[in-house]
Coordinates of C-alpha atoms and ligand atoms in Angstrom, one line a residue:
X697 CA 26.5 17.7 17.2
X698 CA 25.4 20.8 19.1
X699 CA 29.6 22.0 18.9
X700 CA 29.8 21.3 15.4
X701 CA 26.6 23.8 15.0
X702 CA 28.9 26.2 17.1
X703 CA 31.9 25.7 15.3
X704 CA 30.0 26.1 11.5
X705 CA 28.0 29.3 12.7
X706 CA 31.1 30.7 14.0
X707 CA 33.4 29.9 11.1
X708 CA 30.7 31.9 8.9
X709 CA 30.4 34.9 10.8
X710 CA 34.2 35.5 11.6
X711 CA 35.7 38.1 9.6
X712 CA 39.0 37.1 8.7
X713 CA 39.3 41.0 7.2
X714 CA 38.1 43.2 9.8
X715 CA 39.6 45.5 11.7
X716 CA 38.3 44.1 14.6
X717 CA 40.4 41.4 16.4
X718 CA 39.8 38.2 16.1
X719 CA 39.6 37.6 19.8
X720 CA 36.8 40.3 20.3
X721 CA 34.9 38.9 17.1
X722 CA 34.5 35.5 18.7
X723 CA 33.6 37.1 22.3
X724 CA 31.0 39.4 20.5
X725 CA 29.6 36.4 18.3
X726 CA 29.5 34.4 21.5
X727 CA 28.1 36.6 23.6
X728 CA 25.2 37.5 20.9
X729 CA 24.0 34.2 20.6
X730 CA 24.0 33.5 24.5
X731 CA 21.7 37.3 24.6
X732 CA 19.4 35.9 22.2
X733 CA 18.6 32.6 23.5
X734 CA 20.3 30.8 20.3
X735 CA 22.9 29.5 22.8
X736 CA 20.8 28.3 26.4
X737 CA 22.4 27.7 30.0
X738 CA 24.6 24.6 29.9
X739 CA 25.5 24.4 26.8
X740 CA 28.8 22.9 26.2
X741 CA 31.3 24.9 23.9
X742 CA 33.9 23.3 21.8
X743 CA 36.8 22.9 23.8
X744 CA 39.3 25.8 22.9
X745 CA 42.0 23.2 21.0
X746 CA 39.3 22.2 18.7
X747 CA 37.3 25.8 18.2
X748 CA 41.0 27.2 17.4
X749 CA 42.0 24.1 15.3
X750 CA 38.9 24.5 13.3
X751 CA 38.9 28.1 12.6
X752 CA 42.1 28.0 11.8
X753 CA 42.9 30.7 14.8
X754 CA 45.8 30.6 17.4
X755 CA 44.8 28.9 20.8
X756 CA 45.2 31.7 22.9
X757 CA 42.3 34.1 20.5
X758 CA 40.2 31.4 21.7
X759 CA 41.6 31.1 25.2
X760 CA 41.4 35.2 25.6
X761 CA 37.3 35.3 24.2
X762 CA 36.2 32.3 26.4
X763 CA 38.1 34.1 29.6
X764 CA 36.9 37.5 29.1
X765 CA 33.1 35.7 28.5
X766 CA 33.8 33.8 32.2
X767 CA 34.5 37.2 33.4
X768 CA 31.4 38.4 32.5
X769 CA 29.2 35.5 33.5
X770 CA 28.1 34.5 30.1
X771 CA 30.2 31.3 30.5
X772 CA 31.8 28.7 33.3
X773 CA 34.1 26.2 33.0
X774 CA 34.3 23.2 34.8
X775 CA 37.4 21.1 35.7
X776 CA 38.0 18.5 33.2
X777 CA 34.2 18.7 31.8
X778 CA 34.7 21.9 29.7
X779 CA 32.9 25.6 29.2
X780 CA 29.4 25.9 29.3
X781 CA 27.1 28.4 29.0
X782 CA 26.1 30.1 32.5
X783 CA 23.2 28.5 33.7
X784 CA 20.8 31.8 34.2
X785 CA 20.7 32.1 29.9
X786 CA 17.4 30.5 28.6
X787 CA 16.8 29.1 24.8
X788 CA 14.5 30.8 23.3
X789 CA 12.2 28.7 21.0
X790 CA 11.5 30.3 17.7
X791 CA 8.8 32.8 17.8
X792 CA 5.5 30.9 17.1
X793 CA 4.8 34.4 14.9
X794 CA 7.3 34.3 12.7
X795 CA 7.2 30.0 11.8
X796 CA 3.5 31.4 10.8
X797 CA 5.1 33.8 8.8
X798 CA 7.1 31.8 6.2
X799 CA 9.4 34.4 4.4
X800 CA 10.8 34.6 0.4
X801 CA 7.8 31.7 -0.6
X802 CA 6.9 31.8 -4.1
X803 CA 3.0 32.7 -4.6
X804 CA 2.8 28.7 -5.4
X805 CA 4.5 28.2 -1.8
X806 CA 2.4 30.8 -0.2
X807 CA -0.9 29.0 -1.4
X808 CA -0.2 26.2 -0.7
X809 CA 0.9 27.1 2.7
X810 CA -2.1 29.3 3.7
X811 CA -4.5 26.8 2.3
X812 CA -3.5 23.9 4.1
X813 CA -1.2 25.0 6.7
X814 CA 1.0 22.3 9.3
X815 CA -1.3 19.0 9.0
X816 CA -2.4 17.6 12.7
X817 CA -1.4 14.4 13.2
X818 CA -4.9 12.8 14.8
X819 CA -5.5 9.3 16.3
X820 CA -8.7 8.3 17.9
X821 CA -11.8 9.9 17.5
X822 CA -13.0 10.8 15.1
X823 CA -9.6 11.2 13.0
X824 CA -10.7 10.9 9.6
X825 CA -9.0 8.4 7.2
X826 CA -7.8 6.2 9.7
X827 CA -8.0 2.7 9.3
X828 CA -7.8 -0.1 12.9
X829 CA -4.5 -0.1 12.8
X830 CA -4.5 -2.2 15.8
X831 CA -5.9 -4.9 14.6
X832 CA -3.7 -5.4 11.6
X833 CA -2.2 -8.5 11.3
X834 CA 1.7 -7.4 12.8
X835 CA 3.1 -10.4 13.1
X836 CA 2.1 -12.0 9.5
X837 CA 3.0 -8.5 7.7
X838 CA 6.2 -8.8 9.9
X839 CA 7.3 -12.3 9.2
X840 CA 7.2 -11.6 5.5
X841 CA 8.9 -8.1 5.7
X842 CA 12.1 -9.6 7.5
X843 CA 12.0 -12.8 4.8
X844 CA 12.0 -10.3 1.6
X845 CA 14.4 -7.5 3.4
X846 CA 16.7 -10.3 4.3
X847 CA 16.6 -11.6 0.8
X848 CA 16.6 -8.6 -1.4
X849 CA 19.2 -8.2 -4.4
X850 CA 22.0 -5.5 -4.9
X851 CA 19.4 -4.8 -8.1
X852 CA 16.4 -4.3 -5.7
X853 CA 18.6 -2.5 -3.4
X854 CA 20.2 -0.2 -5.9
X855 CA 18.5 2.5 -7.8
X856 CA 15.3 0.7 -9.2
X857 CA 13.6 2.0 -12.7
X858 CA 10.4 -0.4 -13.3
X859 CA 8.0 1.4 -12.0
X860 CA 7.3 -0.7 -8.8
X861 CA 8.6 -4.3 -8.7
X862 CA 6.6 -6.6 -11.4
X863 CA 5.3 -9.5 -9.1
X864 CA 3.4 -6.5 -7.1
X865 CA 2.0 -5.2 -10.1
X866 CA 1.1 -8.5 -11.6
X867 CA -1.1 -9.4 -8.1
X868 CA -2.6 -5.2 -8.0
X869 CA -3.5 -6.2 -12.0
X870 CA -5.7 -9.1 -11.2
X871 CA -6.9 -7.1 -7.8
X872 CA -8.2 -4.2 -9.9
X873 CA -9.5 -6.4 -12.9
X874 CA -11.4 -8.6 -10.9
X875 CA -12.6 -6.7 -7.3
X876 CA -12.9 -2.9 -9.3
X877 CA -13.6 -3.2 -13.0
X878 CA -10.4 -1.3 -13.7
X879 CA -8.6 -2.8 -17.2
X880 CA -5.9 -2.9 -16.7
X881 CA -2.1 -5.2 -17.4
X882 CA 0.9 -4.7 -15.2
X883 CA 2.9 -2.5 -17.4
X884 CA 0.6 0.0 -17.0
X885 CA 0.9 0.2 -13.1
X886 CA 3.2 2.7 -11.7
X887 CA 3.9 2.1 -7.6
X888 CA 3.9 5.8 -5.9
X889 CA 4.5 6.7 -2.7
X890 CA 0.9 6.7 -1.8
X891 CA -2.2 8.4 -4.1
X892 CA -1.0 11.9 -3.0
X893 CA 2.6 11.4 -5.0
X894 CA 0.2 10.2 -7.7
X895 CA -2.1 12.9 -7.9
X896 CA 1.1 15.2 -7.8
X897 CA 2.6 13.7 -10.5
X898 CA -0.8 13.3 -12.7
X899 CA -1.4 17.2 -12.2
X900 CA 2.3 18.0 -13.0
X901 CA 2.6 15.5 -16.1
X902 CA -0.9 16.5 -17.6
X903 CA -1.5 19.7 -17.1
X904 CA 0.5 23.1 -17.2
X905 CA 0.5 25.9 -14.7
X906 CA -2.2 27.7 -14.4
X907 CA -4.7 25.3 -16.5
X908 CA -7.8 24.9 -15.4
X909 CA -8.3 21.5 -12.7
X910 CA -11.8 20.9 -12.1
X911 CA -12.4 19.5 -7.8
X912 CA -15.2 18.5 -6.5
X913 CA -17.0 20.6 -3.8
X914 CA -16.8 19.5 -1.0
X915 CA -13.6 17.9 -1.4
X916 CA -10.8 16.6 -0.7
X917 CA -7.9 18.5 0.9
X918 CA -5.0 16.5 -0.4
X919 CA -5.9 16.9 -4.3
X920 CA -6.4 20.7 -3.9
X921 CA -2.9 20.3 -2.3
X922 CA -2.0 18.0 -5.5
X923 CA -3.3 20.5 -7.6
X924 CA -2.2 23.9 -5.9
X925 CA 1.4 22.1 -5.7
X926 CA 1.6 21.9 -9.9
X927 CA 0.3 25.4 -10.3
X928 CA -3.0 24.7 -11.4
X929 CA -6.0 27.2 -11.4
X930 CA -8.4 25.4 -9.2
X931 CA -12.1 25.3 -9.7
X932 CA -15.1 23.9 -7.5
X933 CA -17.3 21.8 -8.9
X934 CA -20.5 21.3 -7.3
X935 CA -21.7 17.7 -5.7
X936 CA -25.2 16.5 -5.7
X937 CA -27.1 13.0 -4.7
X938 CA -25.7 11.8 -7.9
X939 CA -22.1 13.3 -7.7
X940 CA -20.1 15.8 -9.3
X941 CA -22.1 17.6 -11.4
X942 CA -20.3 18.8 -15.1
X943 CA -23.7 20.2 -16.3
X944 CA -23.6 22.9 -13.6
X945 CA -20.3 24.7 -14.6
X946 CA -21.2 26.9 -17.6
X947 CA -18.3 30.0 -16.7
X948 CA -16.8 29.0 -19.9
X949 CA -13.4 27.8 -18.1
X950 CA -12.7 24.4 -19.7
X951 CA -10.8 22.0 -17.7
X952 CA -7.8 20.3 -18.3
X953 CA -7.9 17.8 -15.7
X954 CA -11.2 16.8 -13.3
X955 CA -10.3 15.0 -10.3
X956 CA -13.1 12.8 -8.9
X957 CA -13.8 10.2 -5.9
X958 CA -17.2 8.7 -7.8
X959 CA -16.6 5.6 -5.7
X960 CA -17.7 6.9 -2.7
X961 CA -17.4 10.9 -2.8
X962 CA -15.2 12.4 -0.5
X963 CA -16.5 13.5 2.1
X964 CA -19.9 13.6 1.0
X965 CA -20.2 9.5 0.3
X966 CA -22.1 10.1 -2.4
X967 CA -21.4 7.1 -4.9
X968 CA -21.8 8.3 -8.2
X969 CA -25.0 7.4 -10.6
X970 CA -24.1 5.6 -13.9
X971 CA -25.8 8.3 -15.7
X972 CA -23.5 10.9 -14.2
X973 CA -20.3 8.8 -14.9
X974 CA -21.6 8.6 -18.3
X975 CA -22.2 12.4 -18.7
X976 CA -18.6 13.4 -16.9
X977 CA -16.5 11.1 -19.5
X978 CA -19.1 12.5 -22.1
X979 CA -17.9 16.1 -20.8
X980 CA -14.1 15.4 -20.6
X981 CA -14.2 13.7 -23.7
X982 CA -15.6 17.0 -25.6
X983 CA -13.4 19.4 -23.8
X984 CA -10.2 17.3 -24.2
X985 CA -9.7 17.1 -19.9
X986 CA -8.7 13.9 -18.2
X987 CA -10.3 12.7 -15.8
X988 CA -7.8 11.5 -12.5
X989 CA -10.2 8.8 -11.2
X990 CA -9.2 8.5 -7.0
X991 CA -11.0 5.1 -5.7
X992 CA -8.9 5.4 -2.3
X993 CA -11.8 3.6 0.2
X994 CA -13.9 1.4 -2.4
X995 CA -13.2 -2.1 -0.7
X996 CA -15.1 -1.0 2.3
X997 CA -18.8 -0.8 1.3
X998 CA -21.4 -2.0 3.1
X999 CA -24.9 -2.0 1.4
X1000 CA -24.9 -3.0 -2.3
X1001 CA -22.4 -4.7 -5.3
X1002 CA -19.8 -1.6 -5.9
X1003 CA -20.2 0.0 -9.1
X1004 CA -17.2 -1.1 -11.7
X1005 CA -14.6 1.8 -11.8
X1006 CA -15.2 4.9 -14.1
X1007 CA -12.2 4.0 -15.6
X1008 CA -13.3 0.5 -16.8
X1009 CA -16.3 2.2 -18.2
X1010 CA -14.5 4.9 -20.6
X1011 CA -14.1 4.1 -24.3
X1012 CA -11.5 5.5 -24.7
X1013 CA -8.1 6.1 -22.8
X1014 CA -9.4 9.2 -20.9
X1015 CA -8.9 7.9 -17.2
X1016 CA -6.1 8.2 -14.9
X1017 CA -7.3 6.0 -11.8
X1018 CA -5.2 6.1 -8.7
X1019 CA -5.4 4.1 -5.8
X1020 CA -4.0 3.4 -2.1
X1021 CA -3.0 0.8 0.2
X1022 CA -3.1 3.8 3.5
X1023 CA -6.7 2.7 4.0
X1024 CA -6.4 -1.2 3.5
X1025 CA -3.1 -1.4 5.2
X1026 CA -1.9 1.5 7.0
X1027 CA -1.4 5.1 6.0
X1028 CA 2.6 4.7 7.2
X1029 CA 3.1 2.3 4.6
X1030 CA 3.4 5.1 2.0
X1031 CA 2.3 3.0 -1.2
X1032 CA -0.4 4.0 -3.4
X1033 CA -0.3 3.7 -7.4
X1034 CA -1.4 4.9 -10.8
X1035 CA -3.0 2.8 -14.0
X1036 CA -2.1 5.0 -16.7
X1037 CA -3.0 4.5 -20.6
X1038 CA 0.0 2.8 -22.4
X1039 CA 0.5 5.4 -24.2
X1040 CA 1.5 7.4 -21.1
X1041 CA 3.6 5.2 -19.0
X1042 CA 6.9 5.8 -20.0
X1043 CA 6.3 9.2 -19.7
X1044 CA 5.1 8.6 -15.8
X1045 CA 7.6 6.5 -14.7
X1046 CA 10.6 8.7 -16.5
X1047 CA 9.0 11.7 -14.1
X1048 CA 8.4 9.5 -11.2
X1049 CA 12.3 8.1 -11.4
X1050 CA 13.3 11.8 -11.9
X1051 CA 11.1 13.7 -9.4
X1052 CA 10.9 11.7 -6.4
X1053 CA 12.8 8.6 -7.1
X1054 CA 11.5 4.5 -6.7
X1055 CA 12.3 2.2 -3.8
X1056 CA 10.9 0.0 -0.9
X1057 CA 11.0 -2.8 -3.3
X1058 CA 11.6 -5.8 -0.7
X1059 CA 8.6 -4.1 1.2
X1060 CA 6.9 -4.3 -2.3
X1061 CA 7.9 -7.9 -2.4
X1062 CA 6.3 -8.6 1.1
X1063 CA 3.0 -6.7 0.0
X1064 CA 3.0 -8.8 -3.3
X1065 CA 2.9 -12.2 -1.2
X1066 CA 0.4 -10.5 1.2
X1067 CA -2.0 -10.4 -1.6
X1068 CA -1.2 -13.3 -3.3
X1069 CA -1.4 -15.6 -0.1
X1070 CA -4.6 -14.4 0.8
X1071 CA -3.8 -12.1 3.7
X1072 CA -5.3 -8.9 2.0
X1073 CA -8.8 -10.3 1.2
X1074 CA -8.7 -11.7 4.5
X1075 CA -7.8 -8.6 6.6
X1076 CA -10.0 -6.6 3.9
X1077 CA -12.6 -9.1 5.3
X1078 CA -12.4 -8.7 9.0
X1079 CA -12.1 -5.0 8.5
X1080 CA -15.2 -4.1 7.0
X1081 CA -17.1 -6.2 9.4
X1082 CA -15.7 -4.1 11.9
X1083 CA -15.9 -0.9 10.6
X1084 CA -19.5 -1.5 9.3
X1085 CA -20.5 -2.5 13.4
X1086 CA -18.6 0.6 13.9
X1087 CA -20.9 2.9 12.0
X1088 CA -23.4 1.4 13.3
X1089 CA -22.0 2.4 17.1
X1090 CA -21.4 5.8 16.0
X1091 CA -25.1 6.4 14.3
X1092 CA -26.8 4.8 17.6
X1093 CA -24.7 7.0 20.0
X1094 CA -25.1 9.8 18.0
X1095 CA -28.9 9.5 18.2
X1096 CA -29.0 8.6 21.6
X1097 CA -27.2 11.5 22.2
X1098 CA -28.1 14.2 20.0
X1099 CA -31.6 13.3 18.6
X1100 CA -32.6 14.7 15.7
X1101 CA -29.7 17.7 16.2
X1102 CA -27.4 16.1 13.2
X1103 CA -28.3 14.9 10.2
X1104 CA -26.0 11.5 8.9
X1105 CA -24.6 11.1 5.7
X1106 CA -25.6 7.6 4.5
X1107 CA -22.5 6.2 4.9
X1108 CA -22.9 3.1 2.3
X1109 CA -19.7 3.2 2.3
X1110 CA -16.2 4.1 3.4
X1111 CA -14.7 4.7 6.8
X1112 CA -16.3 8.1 8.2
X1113 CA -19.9 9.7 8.6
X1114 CA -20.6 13.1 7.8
X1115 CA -22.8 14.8 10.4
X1116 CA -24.5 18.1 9.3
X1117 CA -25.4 20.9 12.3
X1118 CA -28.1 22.8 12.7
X1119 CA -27.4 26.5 11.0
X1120 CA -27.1 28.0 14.8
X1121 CA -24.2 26.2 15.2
X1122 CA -20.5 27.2 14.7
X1123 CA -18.5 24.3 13.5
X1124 CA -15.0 26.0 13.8
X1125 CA -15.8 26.9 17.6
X1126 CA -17.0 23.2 18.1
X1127 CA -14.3 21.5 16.3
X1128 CA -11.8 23.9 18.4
X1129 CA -13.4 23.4 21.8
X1130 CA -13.0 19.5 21.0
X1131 CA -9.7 19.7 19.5
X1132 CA -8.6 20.9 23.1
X1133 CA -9.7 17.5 24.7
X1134 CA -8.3 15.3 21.9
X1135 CA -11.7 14.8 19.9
X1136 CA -11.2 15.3 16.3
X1137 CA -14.4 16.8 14.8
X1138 CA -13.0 18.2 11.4
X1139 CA -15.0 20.5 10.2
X1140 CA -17.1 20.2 6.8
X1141 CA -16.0 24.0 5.4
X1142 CA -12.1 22.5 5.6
X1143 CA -13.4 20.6 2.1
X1144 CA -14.7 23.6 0.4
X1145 CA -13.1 25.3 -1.8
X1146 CA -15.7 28.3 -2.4
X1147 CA -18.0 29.4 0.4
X1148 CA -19.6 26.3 2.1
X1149 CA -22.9 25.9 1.9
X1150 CA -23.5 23.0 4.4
X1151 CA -22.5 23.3 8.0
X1152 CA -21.1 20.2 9.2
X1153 CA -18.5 18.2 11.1
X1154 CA -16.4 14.9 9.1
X1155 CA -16.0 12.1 11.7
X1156 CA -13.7 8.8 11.3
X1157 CA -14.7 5.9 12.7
X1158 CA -12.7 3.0 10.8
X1159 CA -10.0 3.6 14.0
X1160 CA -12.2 4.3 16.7
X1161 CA -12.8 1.6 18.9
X1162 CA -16.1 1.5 21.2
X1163 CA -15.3 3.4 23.8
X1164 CA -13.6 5.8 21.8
X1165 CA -16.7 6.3 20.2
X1166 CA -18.8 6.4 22.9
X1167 CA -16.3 9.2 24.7
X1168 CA -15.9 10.9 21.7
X1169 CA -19.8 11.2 21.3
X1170 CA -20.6 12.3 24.6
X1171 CA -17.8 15.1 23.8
X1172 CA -19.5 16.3 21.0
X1173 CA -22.9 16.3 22.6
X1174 CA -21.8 18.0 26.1
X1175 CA -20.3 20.7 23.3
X1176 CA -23.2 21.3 21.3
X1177 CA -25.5 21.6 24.8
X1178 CA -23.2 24.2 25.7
X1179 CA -23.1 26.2 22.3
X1180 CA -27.0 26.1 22.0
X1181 CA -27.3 27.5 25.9
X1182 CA -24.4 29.7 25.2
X1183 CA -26.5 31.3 22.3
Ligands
PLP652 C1 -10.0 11.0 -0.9 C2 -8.7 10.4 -0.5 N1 -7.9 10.0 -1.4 C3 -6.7 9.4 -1.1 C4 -6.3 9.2 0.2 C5 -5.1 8.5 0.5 O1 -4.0 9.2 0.3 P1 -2.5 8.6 0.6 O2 -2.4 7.3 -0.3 O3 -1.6 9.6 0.1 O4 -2.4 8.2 2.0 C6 -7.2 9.7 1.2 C7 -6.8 9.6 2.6 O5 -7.3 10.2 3.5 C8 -8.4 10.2 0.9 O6 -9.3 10.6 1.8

């Protein structure tokens, strides 16, 4: 692999036309790479009969560069093994300063890379948006993956155009009719690659650069991602104790799309209040926006009946409403979807097929007979039994540990807690010193588009067994001790 790298690099940089040998090109090529770490000690190089054969150069060119090289200690040869690169030259990772530094990005690229940056991948606590993988039923999910893989069709195999396979969409249909309010028939069901591809392609299909997307504030990282991605000019809207609030934006920017969790508000968890769904479609309704409805943690509520979805709720076809299996399965499973007016699916799954492609439909198959046989409700079951005790371990060991220092979200709902500081303290410092010991304390100002006007940390606790939890807090509290004696 590593030789056929050699042989490509090298085939590009020879100069057929210079009036410098060929022989001395391929030592000076050589040797530059082996200098600048490109090339590290024990490397094998392509044995000279190959090198020659494809550059199309004479043996001996090749023999000359790689005995002159020997001669100066940049390579070795071994008996019968080959020529390698002297042991004493060190790779060189690339420098740390320039990956940070992405060149020739567009000013999309360049936002969307400064905003966001390389995403951490997190596990334990208190990694938010991570569902018990652990206990998910493997060997069930398993069973029926291998049956549906083993009997998928060329026509499921091939290049696949429905928009997600029907007998999925029929069972998410009656799901989202029945558990969510959401009105819905198949045919209007588009399967994504989770809600992020769905947001993506809602902002892209609806809404033209540099329209106006109205995001609620806090909130969430991957639709300002979504919406930075499709060039969209993007706007804070400000959450209350009933939700996003339209009646606070007057700057006379009207939005073309408002993207909204009234569910269970990420991250504040503030469920939105009828009368403020009522006013938002009221809003988008007079301004012409539409409204991309995310529900993405709705089946795990813990106090009262769930409100129906905004989208049942809207007279007329205003609504996008996307939704996910990361938090109800797993977030690997990459399968999320859209219910889109009839008037508008065609034109969703044309893009979808053209942009990113369909597939995964005997995995589609097996999650169609996981819902229909009852092992979705069921793990849906166990799961918020478990991640309600769970909140419940995390509030006690927080007061036990902490006192009165943080103020708790309610946490009616969902799968994390949001846990306010006192002003004194420095979230990015805390959520830093933590990160260092492998406890994930995301903090609050990560969701803000403007400047944050709450200083807190997000904590996950779906995935975050008891132990965890109770490491985890004692983390947080040794932390904050130390910040408040530090200052
Ligand atoms: C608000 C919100 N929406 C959607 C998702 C799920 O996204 P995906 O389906 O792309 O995994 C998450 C996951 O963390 C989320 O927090």
């Amino acid at each position: 692999m590593l030789e056929q790298w050699i042989i490509d690099a090298l085939a590009t940089d020879l100069q057929r036309d210079s009036r410098e040998g060929l022989a001395r090109q391929l030592m000076r090529l050589l040797r530059e790479r082996i200098r600048n770490g490109q090339l590290g000690g024990g490397t094998r190089l392509p044995a000279s009969r190959d090198l020659a054969h494809s550059l199309g150069l004479g043996r001996n060119t090749v023999l000359e560069a790689y005995e002159q090289l020997q001669a100066e200690g940049y390579l070795h040869s071994q008996q019968g093994a080959g020529t390698f690169v002297a042991p004493l030259f060190r790779a060189t990772p690339p420098q740390s300063s320039q990956r940070g530094q992405p060149l020739g990005l567009s000013a999309r690229g360049k936002a969307l890379f400064h905003s966001v940056g390389l995403p951490q991948g997190m596990q334990g606590a208190f990694a938010p948006g991570m569902p018990e993988i652990r206990q998910f039923p493997h060997t069930c999910w398993q069973t029926l993956l291998a049956r549906h893989q083993r009997k998928a069709s060329v026509a499921e195999l091939a290049y696949t155009t429905d928009g997600g396979l029907l007998p999925l969409r029929e069972a998410l249909a009656d799901y989202l009719q029945l558990s969510r309010g959401v009105r819905c028939q198949p045919q209007q069901i588009l399967i994504t690659q989770g809600a992020q591809q769905a947001m993506e392609l809602a902002g892209r299909l609806l809404a033209d650069p540099g329209d106006v997307a109205w995001l609620e504030e806090p909130g969430y990282v991957g639709a300002h991602a979504a919406m930075r991605g499709a060039g969209l000019t993007l706007v804070p809207v400000p959450v209350d104790d009933e939700g996003m609030n339209p009646a606070a934006m007057n700057d006379g920017r009207t939005p073309r799309l408002i993207y909204t969790t009234p569910s269970h508000q990420y991250p504040s968890g503030v469920v939105m209040s009828m009368p403020r769904r009522l006013a938002l479609l009221a809003h988008a309704a007079q301004c012409g926006a539409w409204i991309l409805e995310d529900d993405y943690d709705s089946e795990f509520r813990y106090s009262s009946q769930p409100l129906p979805a905004l989208q049942g709720l809207a007279q007329d076809e205003r609504v996008i409403y996307v939704g996910t299996m990361s938090k109800v399965m797993y977030p690997g499973l990459r399968l999320g979807y859209l219910v889109v007016p009839d008037s508008l699916i065609d034109a969703f799954r044309a893009a979808n097929a053209r942009l990113y492609r369909e597939g995964s439909y005997p995995v589609q198959a097996a999650l169609a007979e996981f819902i229909t046989a009852g092992h979705f409700a069921r793990h849906v079951r166990r799961m918020r039994e478990l991640y309600r005790e769970r909140q419940q371990q995390l509030r006690q060991a927080l007061t036990n540990s902490t006192g009165e220092a943080l103020i708790l979200s309610p946490g009616h709902a969902g799968m994390h807690l949001v846990a306010t500081l006192p002003a004194t303290v420095d979230e990015q410092a805390i959520s830093q010193a933590a990160a260092r010991e492998q406890v994930w304390l995301r903090p609050l100002a990560r969701h803000y588009l403007s400047t944050p006007t709450h200083s807190g940390l997000v904590l996950g606790y779906a995935g975050v067994d008891h132990q965890e939890i109770q490491h985890g807090v004692a983390t947080l509290a040794r932390l904050l001790q130390e910040q408040v004696h530090h200052d």
